N, CA and C of each residue as an Amber inpcrd file, in Angstrom:
protein
   192
  -1.6680000  -7.5710000  52.2900000  -1.3970000  -6.9530000  51.6520000
  -2.9620000  -6.1710000  50.5020000  -3.1460000  -4.9730000  50.5880000
  -4.2350000  -4.3010000  50.1520000  -4.2030000  -3.7870000  48.7420000
  -4.6520000  -3.9100000  47.8560000  -4.3800000  -3.4150000  46.9220000
  -5.7590000  -3.2010000  45.5910000  -5.7820000  -2.8050000  44.8010000
  -6.9670000  -2.5510000  44.2100000  -7.1870000  -2.9130000  42.7900000
  -6.7490000  -4.1090000  42.8420000  -6.3520000  -5.1690000  41.9420000
  -7.3780000  -5.8390000  41.7030000  -8.0840000  -6.7800000  40.8640000
  -9.2750000  -7.3890000  40.7900000  -9.0620000  -8.9210000  41.2910000
  -7.5930000  -9.4080000  41.1580000  -6.9280000 -10.9230000  41.8090000
  -6.2520000 -10.4220000  42.9900000  -6.3550000 -11.9890000  43.3130000
  -5.5550000 -12.0940000  44.3690000  -4.5630000 -13.1990000  43.9810000
  -2.9640000 -13.2490000  44.7830000  -2.0270000 -13.8120000  44.5760000
  -2.6610000 -15.0010000  44.8880000  -2.3790000 -16.4620000  44.1120000
  -3.0460000 -17.9040000  44.2390000  -4.0560000 -18.1950000  43.6070000
  -4.8310000 -17.3190000  43.0840000  -5.7770000 -17.5460000  42.3610000
  -5.6240000 -18.2320000  40.6050000  -6.2020000 -18.9880000  40.4420000
  -5.9690000 -19.8580000  39.3560000  -7.0360000 -18.2630000  38.3580000
  -6.6940000 -18.5680000  37.3760000  -7.3500000 -17.7850000  36.0330000
  -7.2350000 -18.0440000  34.7480000  -8.1860000 -17.6460000  33.4990000
  -7.7150000 -18.0950000  31.9570000  -7.5550000 -17.1400000  31.2320000
  -6.3140000 -17.3250000  30.8040000  -5.6640000 -16.6610000  29.3460000
  -6.9140000 -16.0780000  28.2530000  -6.8530000 -14.5730000  28.1050000
  -8.1820000 -14.1200000  26.9220000  -7.5090000 -13.2460000  25.8750000
  -7.5410000 -13.0630000  24.9720000  -7.5880000 -11.7370000  24.2300000
  -5.7350000 -11.3580000  23.9120000  -5.0100000 -12.8150000  24.2320000
  -3.8670000 -12.1760000  23.9200000  -3.1650000 -12.3060000  22.1660000
  -2.7730000 -11.1740000  21.8950000  -2.5430000 -10.9890000  20.9140000
  -1.1560000 -11.5180000  20.5660000  -0.0680000 -11.4150000  20.8270000
   1.4050000 -11.7220000  20.2580000   1.3900000 -13.0890000  20.9280000
   0.4310000 -13.5520000  21.7190000   0.8950000 -15.4760000  21.8860000
  -0.7590000 -15.8090000  21.6650000  -1.0780000 -15.8570000  20.7770000
  -2.6510000 -16.4490000  20.8400000  -2.7990000 -17.5510000  21.2200000
  -1.5470000 -18.6230000  20.9350000  -1.5370000 -20.0660000  21.1270000
  -2.1830000 -19.8590000  22.8720000  -1.6950000 -19.0520000  23.5760000
  -1.9130000 -19.6420000  25.0340000  -3.3860000 -18.7380000  25.4740000
  -4.2170000 -18.0670000  24.5200000  -5.6450000 -17.6670000  24.5100000
  -6.7370000 -19.9620000  25.2150000  -6.8100000 -19.3030000  26.3150000
  -7.6530000 -20.5950000  27.0010000  -6.9490000 -21.0830000  27.9390000
  -5.9220000 -21.1330000  28.2560000  -5.0430000 -21.3740000  28.9410000
  -5.1790000 -20.7580000  30.1090000  -4.7750000 -21.8670000  31.3350000
  -5.4700000 -21.5110000  32.9210000  -4.0830000 -21.3820000  33.2200000
  -3.7620000 -19.9890000  34.3480000  -2.6570000 -19.7060000  34.7430000
  -3.0340000 -19.5970000  36.0830000  -1.7280000 -19.7340000  36.9470000
  -1.9220000 -19.1860000  38.2880000  -1.1860000 -17.9960000  39.0290000
  -1.8750000 -16.9620000  39.4650000  -1.0520000 -15.3220000  39.9850000
  -0.4660000 -15.7940000  41.2360000   1.5030000 -15.6720000  40.5630000
   2.1830000 -16.0190000  41.6160000   2.6700000 -14.0360000  42.5400000
   2.1210000 -13.2630000  41.9660000   2.6410000 -11.9440000  42.2640000
   1.8210000 -11.5370000  41.6380000   1.8510000  -9.9360000  42.4230000
   1.3500000  -8.8150000  41.8430000   2.6780000  -7.9060000  41.0160000
   2.7850000  -7.6690000  39.2350000   3.5840000  -6.8900000  38.9930000
   3.3980000  -5.3230000  39.0800000   4.2810000  -4.2170000  39.1340000
   4.3380000  -2.9860000  38.8160000   3.4610000  -2.6800000  37.6020000
   2.5270000  -1.5800000  37.8130000   1.6580000  -1.5250000  36.7460000
   2.4670000  -1.2100000  35.9190000   1.8110000  -1.5010000  34.7390000
   2.7830000  -0.8170000  33.2220000   2.0140000  -0.2310000  32.5300000
   2.0860000   0.5420000  31.6680000   1.0120000   1.6670000  30.7010000
   0.2300000   1.3320000  30.3600000  -0.2200000  -0.1360000  30.2730000
  -1.2770000  -0.4260000  29.9640000  -2.4850000  -0.9300000  31.2960000
  -1.8650000  -0.6580000  32.1500000  -2.6710000  -0.7550000  33.1470000
  -2.0540000  -2.0510000  34.5000000  -3.0400000  -2.5230000  35.1110000
  -2.3450000  -3.4160000  36.5600000  -1.8750000  -4.7890000  35.7800000
  -0.7900000  -5.7820000  36.3840000  -0.3770000  -6.7760000  35.8980000
   0.0290000  -7.3290000  37.1760000  -0.0010000  -8.3950000  36.5000000
   0.4120000  -9.7990000  37.6000000   1.8690000 -11.1580000  36.8060000
   2.2250000 -11.4060000  37.9170000   3.1820000 -12.5730000  37.4510000
   1.9340000 -13.8710000  37.7150000   3.0800000 -14.8200000  36.3290000
   1.7160000 -15.9230000  36.4310000   2.7490000 -17.2470000  36.4250000
   2.3340000 -18.4490000  36.3850000   2.7160000 -19.7730000  36.3160000
   1.8690000 -20.8770000  35.7040000   2.7630000 -21.3110000  34.2380000
   1.7710000 -21.7270000  34.0470000   2.2350000 -22.1780000  32.2730000
   2.3530000 -22.6410000  31.5730000   2.5970000 -22.8380000  30.3200000
   3.3980000 -21.5950000  29.4940000   2.3810000 -20.6780000  29.4920000
   2.9400000 -19.4190000  28.8090000   4.2420000 -18.6710000  29.3230000
   4.1040000 -19.1390000  30.8850000   5.3430000 -18.5660000  31.7020000
   6.8250000 -19.4770000  31.3930000   6.4180000 -20.6560000  31.3800000
   7.8870000 -21.3990000  30.8720000   7.8700000 -21.1720000  29.3470000
   7.3030000 -20.6260000  28.3750000   7.4770000 -21.1790000  26.7670000
   7.4080000 -19.5080000  26.6940000   6.7800000 -18.6160000  26.9410000
   6.9160000 -17.2320000  26.6450000   7.0430000 -16.0460000  27.2020000
   6.2570000 -15.5420000  28.5760000   6.3490000 -14.2200000  29.3150000
   5.6770000 -14.6390000  30.8310000   6.3730000 -14.1200000  31.8540000
   6.1140000 -14.7040000  33.2000000   5.0060000 -13.6200000  33.6260000
   4.0720000 -12.6560000  32.9980000   3.8990000 -11.9460000  33.3190000
   2.5330000 -11.4460000  32.4950000   1.3230000 -11.1980000  32.9050000
   0.3370000 -10.5260000  32.0610000  -0.4030000  -9.6700000  32.6340000
  -0.9860000  -8.9250000  31.8080000  -2.0630000  -7.3300000  32.1170000
  -3.2770000  -8.3220000  32.7470000  -3.9450000  -7.5360000  33.7790000
  -5.1510000  -7.9690000  34.1360000  -6.2500000  -7.8270000  33.6550000
  -6.7770000  -7.0990000  32.1690000  -7.7040000  -7.4410000  31.4470000
  -7.2270000  -8.8650000  30.7010000  -6.3470000  -9.2830000  30.5840000
  -6.1740000 -10.7160000  29.7920000  -6.5970000 -11.8790000  30.5180000
  -7.0050000 -11.2560000  31.9280000  -7.3790000 -12.5030000  32.7270000
  -8.8670000 -12.7510000  32.7260000  -9.7020000 -13.8120000  32.5170000
 -11.1440000 -14.0730000  33.5140000 -10.7730000 -15.1010000  33.9650000
């Protein structure tokens, strides 16, 4: 699948700059899917502690 997303499914990235869930900043997550773009841009489904405890997707600009 071609897309203009910065990251690919299967990559592991670090969460950064989270405001609503700051306790997860610095956590590593695995990208499990590309989510429909939201009002703030491109987004991904992820797995990791944040998905288990808070939400299962994040915006692209919150990943490094």
